[in-house]
Amino acid sequence: MRPSWNEYYMDIAETVKRRSTCMRRQVGALLVLNKKILATGYNGSPKGLRHCNEIGCMRNDLNVPSGERHELCRGLHAEQNSIIQAAMHGVKIEGAHLYVTHKPCVVCAKMIINAGVEKVVFKGDYPDRLSDNMFTEAGIVLERYEDLEQKGVAAK
């Protein structure tokens, strides 16, 4: 059976996350506009730096709970990397939909809002209520992937 557009995009985000070098949570992201894939991203250290799976994770060593103390992570999040990739290649993402394997944190939410992303489709949860509040206040649609599939909502 042919996958829906939402399933197609989330499957690609799931594949992208396999490139992640994070020891705690692998995340993949995909920016889409008018059924065209604009950019992808996964979580990992900045270009040219050693990855956590090579040198260890400071957040693990300090027992930092998920959703807290983002500044202690040497990696970029998948959402950040997808926005950066689009910017590096001069790709306008205003009005795009972001498919991401986990709900964005507040740091990513702020970037997503300022980048002009219109909708975020996520699969797994992430413990960050402030990001939910910011998306609501900004008028950005935040939808759980499984809910879209149940309703049969078509992708943009």
PDB file of C-alpha atoms in Angstrom:
ATOM      1  CA  MET A   1       0.000   0.000   0.000  1.00  0.00           C
ATOM      2  CA  ARG A   2       1.245   3.463  -0.893  1.00  0.00           C
ATOM      3  CA  PRO A   3       2.150   5.541   2.204  1.00  0.00           C
ATOM      4  CA  SER A   4       0.383   8.821   2.933  1.00  0.00           C
ATOM      5  CA  TRP A   5       2.497  11.972   2.585  1.00  0.00           C
ATOM      6  CA  ASN A   6       2.684  12.251   6.379  1.00  0.00           C
ATOM      7  CA  GLU A   7       3.905   8.652   6.639  1.00  0.00           C
ATOM      8  CA  TYR A   8       6.396   9.200   3.817  1.00  0.00           C
ATOM      9  CA  TYR A   9       7.899  12.280   5.504  1.00  0.00           C
ATOM     10  CA  MET A  10       8.024  10.727   8.965  1.00  0.00           C
ATOM     11  CA  ASP A  11       9.652   7.588   7.552  1.00  0.00           C
ATOM     12  CA  ILE A  12      12.369   9.797   6.063  1.00  0.00           C
ATOM     13  CA  ALA A  13      12.830  11.606   9.413  1.00  0.00           C
ATOM     14  CA  GLU A  14      13.178   8.181  11.076  1.00  0.00           C
ATOM     15  CA  THR A  15      15.903   7.272   8.568  1.00  0.00           C
ATOM     16  CA  VAL A  16      17.672  10.623   9.050  1.00  0.00           C
ATOM     17  CA  LYS A  17      17.837  10.060  12.825  1.00  0.00           C
ATOM     18  CA  ARG A  18      20.022   7.004  12.257  1.00  0.00           C
ATOM     19  CA  ARG A  19      22.901   9.449  11.519  1.00  0.00           C
ATOM     20  CA  SER A  20      22.640  10.869  15.056  1.00  0.00           C
ATOM     21  CA  THR A  21      25.660  10.578  17.322  1.00  0.00           C
ATOM     22  CA  CYS A  22      23.785  11.403  20.546  1.00  0.00           C
ATOM     23  CA  MET A  23      24.085   8.802  23.280  1.00  0.00           C
ATOM     24  CA  ARG A  24      20.759   9.711  24.927  1.00  0.00           C
ATOM     25  CA  ARG A  25      18.213  10.244  22.170  1.00  0.00           C
ATOM     26  CA  GLN A  26      18.460   9.980  18.387  1.00  0.00           C
ATOM     27  CA  VAL A  27      16.285  12.533  16.591  1.00  0.00           C
ATOM     28  CA  GLY A  28      15.663  13.227  12.913  1.00  0.00           C
ATOM     29  CA  ALA A  29      13.977  16.244  11.318  1.00  0.00           C
ATOM     30  CA  LEU A  30      12.687  17.085   7.860  1.00  0.00           C
ATOM     31  CA  LEU A  31      11.505  20.457   6.520  1.00  0.00           C
ATOM     32  CA  VAL A  32       8.845  20.238   3.808  1.00  0.00           C
ATOM     33  CA  LEU A  33       7.031  22.881   1.751  1.00  0.00           C
ATOM     34  CA  ASN A  34       4.501  22.182  -1.003  1.00  0.00           C
ATOM     35  CA  LYS A  35       5.405  18.481  -0.945  1.00  0.00           C
ATOM     36  CA  LYS A  36       9.083  19.281  -1.551  1.00  0.00           C
ATOM     37  CA  ILE A  37      11.762  18.279   0.942  1.00  0.00           C
ATOM     38  CA  LEU A  38      13.810  21.389   1.754  1.00  0.00           C
ATOM     39  CA  ALA A  39      16.325  20.160   4.339  1.00  0.00           C
ATOM     40  CA  THR A  40      17.014  17.441   6.886  1.00  0.00           C
ATOM     41  CA  GLY A  41      18.822  17.364  10.208  1.00  0.00           C
ATOM     42  CA  TYR A  42      19.824  15.014  12.995  1.00  0.00           C
ATOM     43  CA  ASN A  43      21.273  15.682  16.426  1.00  0.00           C
ATOM     44  CA  GLY A  44      25.022  15.668  16.875  1.00  0.00           C
ATOM     45  CA  SER A  45      28.101  17.786  17.516  1.00  0.00           C
ATOM     46  CA  PRO A  46      28.957  20.788  15.333  1.00  0.00           C
ATOM     47  CA  LYS A  47      30.871  20.177  12.128  1.00  0.00           C
ATOM     48  CA  GLY A  48      34.498  19.216  12.735  1.00  0.00           C
ATOM     49  CA  LEU A  49      34.103  18.491  16.454  1.00  0.00           C
ATOM     50  CA  ARG A  50      34.268  15.083  18.093  1.00  0.00           C
ATOM     51  CA  HIS A  51      30.928  13.448  18.760  1.00  0.00           C
ATOM     52  CA  CYS A  52      29.541  12.372  22.133  1.00  0.00           C
ATOM     53  CA  ASN A  53      29.529   8.736  21.052  1.00  0.00           C
ATOM     54  CA  GLU A  54      33.329   9.132  20.738  1.00  0.00           C
ATOM     55  CA  ILE A  55      34.148  11.151  23.874  1.00  0.00           C
ATOM     56  CA  GLY A  56      31.169  10.657  26.190  1.00  0.00           C
ATOM     57  CA  CYS A  57      28.196  12.681  27.283  1.00  0.00           C
ATOM     58  CA  MET A  58      28.522  15.365  29.941  1.00  0.00           C
ATOM     59  CA  ARG A  59      24.748  15.314  30.553  1.00  0.00           C
ATOM     60  CA  ASN A  60      24.902  11.574  31.267  1.00  0.00           C
ATOM     61  CA  ASP A  61      27.937  12.031  33.524  1.00  0.00           C
ATOM     62  CA  LEU A  62      26.105  14.724  35.539  1.00  0.00           C
ATOM     63  CA  ASN A  63      22.763  12.839  35.568  1.00  0.00           C
ATOM     64  CA  VAL A  64      20.965  15.802  33.980  1.00  0.00           C
ATOM     65  CA  PRO A  65      17.288  14.948  33.403  1.00  0.00           C
ATOM     66  CA  SER A  66      15.848  15.122  29.903  1.00  0.00           C
ATOM     67  CA  GLY A  67      14.465  18.558  29.068  1.00  0.00           C
ATOM     68  CA  GLU A  68      16.836  20.445  31.388  1.00  0.00           C
ATOM     69  CA  ARG A  69      20.185  22.268  31.108  1.00  0.00           C
ATOM     70  CA  HIS A  70      20.417  22.285  27.299  1.00  0.00           C
ATOM     71  CA  GLU A  71      23.566  24.401  27.533  1.00  0.00           C
ATOM     72  CA  LEU A  72      25.482  21.371  28.857  1.00  0.00           C
ATOM     73  CA  CYS A  73      25.050  19.494  25.566  1.00  0.00           C
ATOM     74  CA  ARG A  74      27.789  19.822  22.958  1.00  0.00           C
ATOM     75  CA  GLY A  75      25.388  18.757  20.218  1.00  0.00           C
ATOM     76  CA  LEU A  76      22.899  20.595  18.082  1.00  0.00           C
ATOM     77  CA  HIS A  77      19.347  19.310  17.879  1.00  0.00           C
ATOM     78  CA  ALA A  78      17.906  17.861  14.688  1.00  0.00           C
ATOM     79  CA  GLU A  79      15.519  20.797  14.267  1.00  0.00           C
ATOM     80  CA  GLN A  80      18.400  23.270  14.606  1.00  0.00           C
ATOM     81  CA  ASN A  81      20.478  21.369  12.062  1.00  0.00           C
ATOM     82  CA  SER A  82      17.625  21.266   9.530  1.00  0.00           C
ATOM     83  CA  ILE A  83      17.139  25.050   9.836  1.00  0.00           C
ATOM     84  CA  ILE A  84      20.906  25.628   9.566  1.00  0.00           C
ATOM     85  CA  GLN A  85      21.167  23.378   6.498  1.00  0.00           C
ATOM     86  CA  ALA A  86      18.394  25.311   4.770  1.00  0.00           C
ATOM     87  CA  ALA A  87      20.093  28.617   5.623  1.00  0.00           C
ATOM     88  CA  MET A  88      23.500  27.419   4.409  1.00  0.00           C
ATOM     89  CA  HIS A  89      21.991  26.547   1.029  1.00  0.00           C
ATOM     90  CA  GLY A  90      19.812  29.658   0.733  1.00  0.00           C
ATOM     91  CA  VAL A  91      16.546  27.744   1.043  1.00  0.00           C
ATOM     92  CA  LYS A  92      13.586  29.745   2.329  1.00  0.00           C
ATOM     93  CA  ILE A  93      11.608  27.729   4.888  1.00  0.00           C
ATOM     94  CA  GLU A  94       8.892  30.230   5.808  1.00  0.00           C
ATOM     95  CA  GLY A  95       5.545  28.418   5.757  1.00  0.00           C
ATOM     96  CA  ALA A  96       7.194  24.981   5.839  1.00  0.00           C
ATOM     97  CA  HIS A  97       6.119  21.990   7.883  1.00  0.00           C
ATOM     98  CA  LEU A  98       8.661  20.320  10.145  1.00  0.00           C
ATOM     99  CA  TYR A  99       8.482  16.555  10.636  1.00  0.00           C
ATOM    100  CA  VAL A 100      10.482  15.506  13.671  1.00  0.00           C
ATOM    101  CA  THR A 101      10.810  12.199  15.477  1.00  0.00           C
ATOM    102  CA  HIS A 102      10.428  13.868  18.923  1.00  0.00           C
ATOM    103  CA  LYS A 103       8.548  16.937  20.117  1.00  0.00           C
ATOM    104  CA  PRO A 104      10.869  19.997  20.035  1.00  0.00           C
ATOM    105  CA  CYS A 105      12.403  21.493  23.173  1.00  0.00           C
ATOM    106  CA  VAL A 106      11.969  25.173  24.031  1.00  0.00           C
ATOM    107  CA  VAL A 107      15.311  26.136  22.446  1.00  0.00           C
ATOM    108  CA  CYS A 108      14.237  24.581  19.145  1.00  0.00           C
ATOM    109  CA  ALA A 109      10.717  25.990  19.506  1.00  0.00           C
ATOM    110  CA  LYS A 110      12.133  29.523  19.561  1.00  0.00           C
ATOM    111  CA  MET A 111      14.162  28.871  16.401  1.00  0.00           C
ATOM    112  CA  ILE A 112      11.198  27.225  14.658  1.00  0.00           C
ATOM    113  CA  ILE A 113       8.982  30.196  15.496  1.00  0.00           C
ATOM    114  CA  ASN A 114      11.494  32.759  14.211  1.00  0.00           C
ATOM    115  CA  ALA A 115      12.203  30.707  11.067  1.00  0.00           C
ATOM    116  CA  GLY A 116       8.530  30.982  10.087  1.00  0.00           C
ATOM    117  CA  VAL A 117       7.702  27.272  10.208  1.00  0.00           C
ATOM    118  CA  GLU A 118       3.928  26.892  10.068  1.00  0.00           C
ATOM    119  CA  LYS A 119       3.377  23.417  11.468  1.00  0.00           C
ATOM    120  CA  VAL A 120       5.319  20.836  13.484  1.00  0.00           C
ATOM    121  CA  VAL A 121       4.454  17.146  13.195  1.00  0.00           C
ATOM    122  CA  PHE A 122       6.148  15.076  15.879  1.00  0.00           C
ATOM    123  CA  LYS A 123       6.226  11.431  16.862  1.00  0.00           C
ATOM    124  CA  GLY A 124       7.803  10.932  20.299  1.00  0.00           C
ATOM    125  CA  ASP A 125       7.265  13.056  23.381  1.00  0.00           C
ATOM    126  CA  TYR A 126       9.794  15.364  25.002  1.00  0.00           C
ATOM    127  CA  PRO A 127       9.300  16.762  28.534  1.00  0.00           C
ATOM    128  CA  ASP A 128       9.135  20.515  27.880  1.00  0.00           C
ATOM    129  CA  ARG A 129       5.825  22.281  28.594  1.00  0.00           C
ATOM    130  CA  LEU A 130       7.246  25.701  27.819  1.00  0.00           C
ATOM    131  CA  SER A 131       7.765  24.719  24.166  1.00  0.00           C
ATOM    132  CA  ASP A 132       4.074  23.726  23.921  1.00  0.00           C
ATOM    133  CA  ASN A 133       3.042  27.094  25.372  1.00  0.00           C
ATOM    134  CA  MET A 134       5.307  28.994  22.973  1.00  0.00           C
ATOM    135  CA  PHE A 135       3.992  27.145  19.921  1.00  0.00           C
ATOM    136  CA  THR A 136       0.416  27.889  21.010  1.00  0.00           C
ATOM    137  CA  GLU A 137       1.167  31.561  21.632  1.00  0.00           C
ATOM    138  CA  ALA A 138       2.901  31.852  18.231  1.00  0.00           C
ATOM    139  CA  GLY A 139      -0.009  30.172  16.443  1.00  0.00           C
ATOM    140  CA  ILE A 140       2.106  27.293  15.177  1.00  0.00           C
ATOM    141  CA  VAL A 141       0.223  24.048  14.740  1.00  0.00           C
ATOM    142  CA  LEU A 142       1.765  21.247  16.816  1.00  0.00           C
ATOM    143  CA  GLU A 143       0.400  17.838  15.847  1.00  0.00           C
ATOM    144  CA  ARG A 144       1.197  14.342  16.984  1.00  0.00           C
ATOM    145  CA  TYR A 145       1.932  12.148  13.944  1.00  0.00           C
ATOM    146  CA  GLU A 146      -0.271   9.273  15.133  1.00  0.00           C
ATOM    147  CA  ASP A 147      -3.260  11.648  15.477  1.00  0.00           C
ATOM    148  CA  LEU A 148      -2.817  12.878  11.886  1.00  0.00           C
ATOM    149  CA  GLU A 149      -2.669   9.329  10.582  1.00  0.00           C
ATOM    150  CA  GLN A 150      -5.836   8.361  12.487  1.00  0.00           C
ATOM    151  CA  LYS A 151      -7.725  11.395  11.141  1.00  0.00           C
ATOM    152  CA  GLY A 152      -6.329  10.922   7.649  1.00  0.00           C
ATOM    153  CA  VAL A 153      -5.126  14.551   7.510  1.00  0.00           C
ATOM    154  CA  ALA A 154      -3.193  15.206   4.296  1.00  0.00           C
ATOM    155  CA  ALA A 155       0.234  16.814   4.297  1.00  0.00           C
ATOM    156  CA  LYS A 156       0.745  20.241   2.730  1.00  0.00           C
TER     157      LYS A 156
END
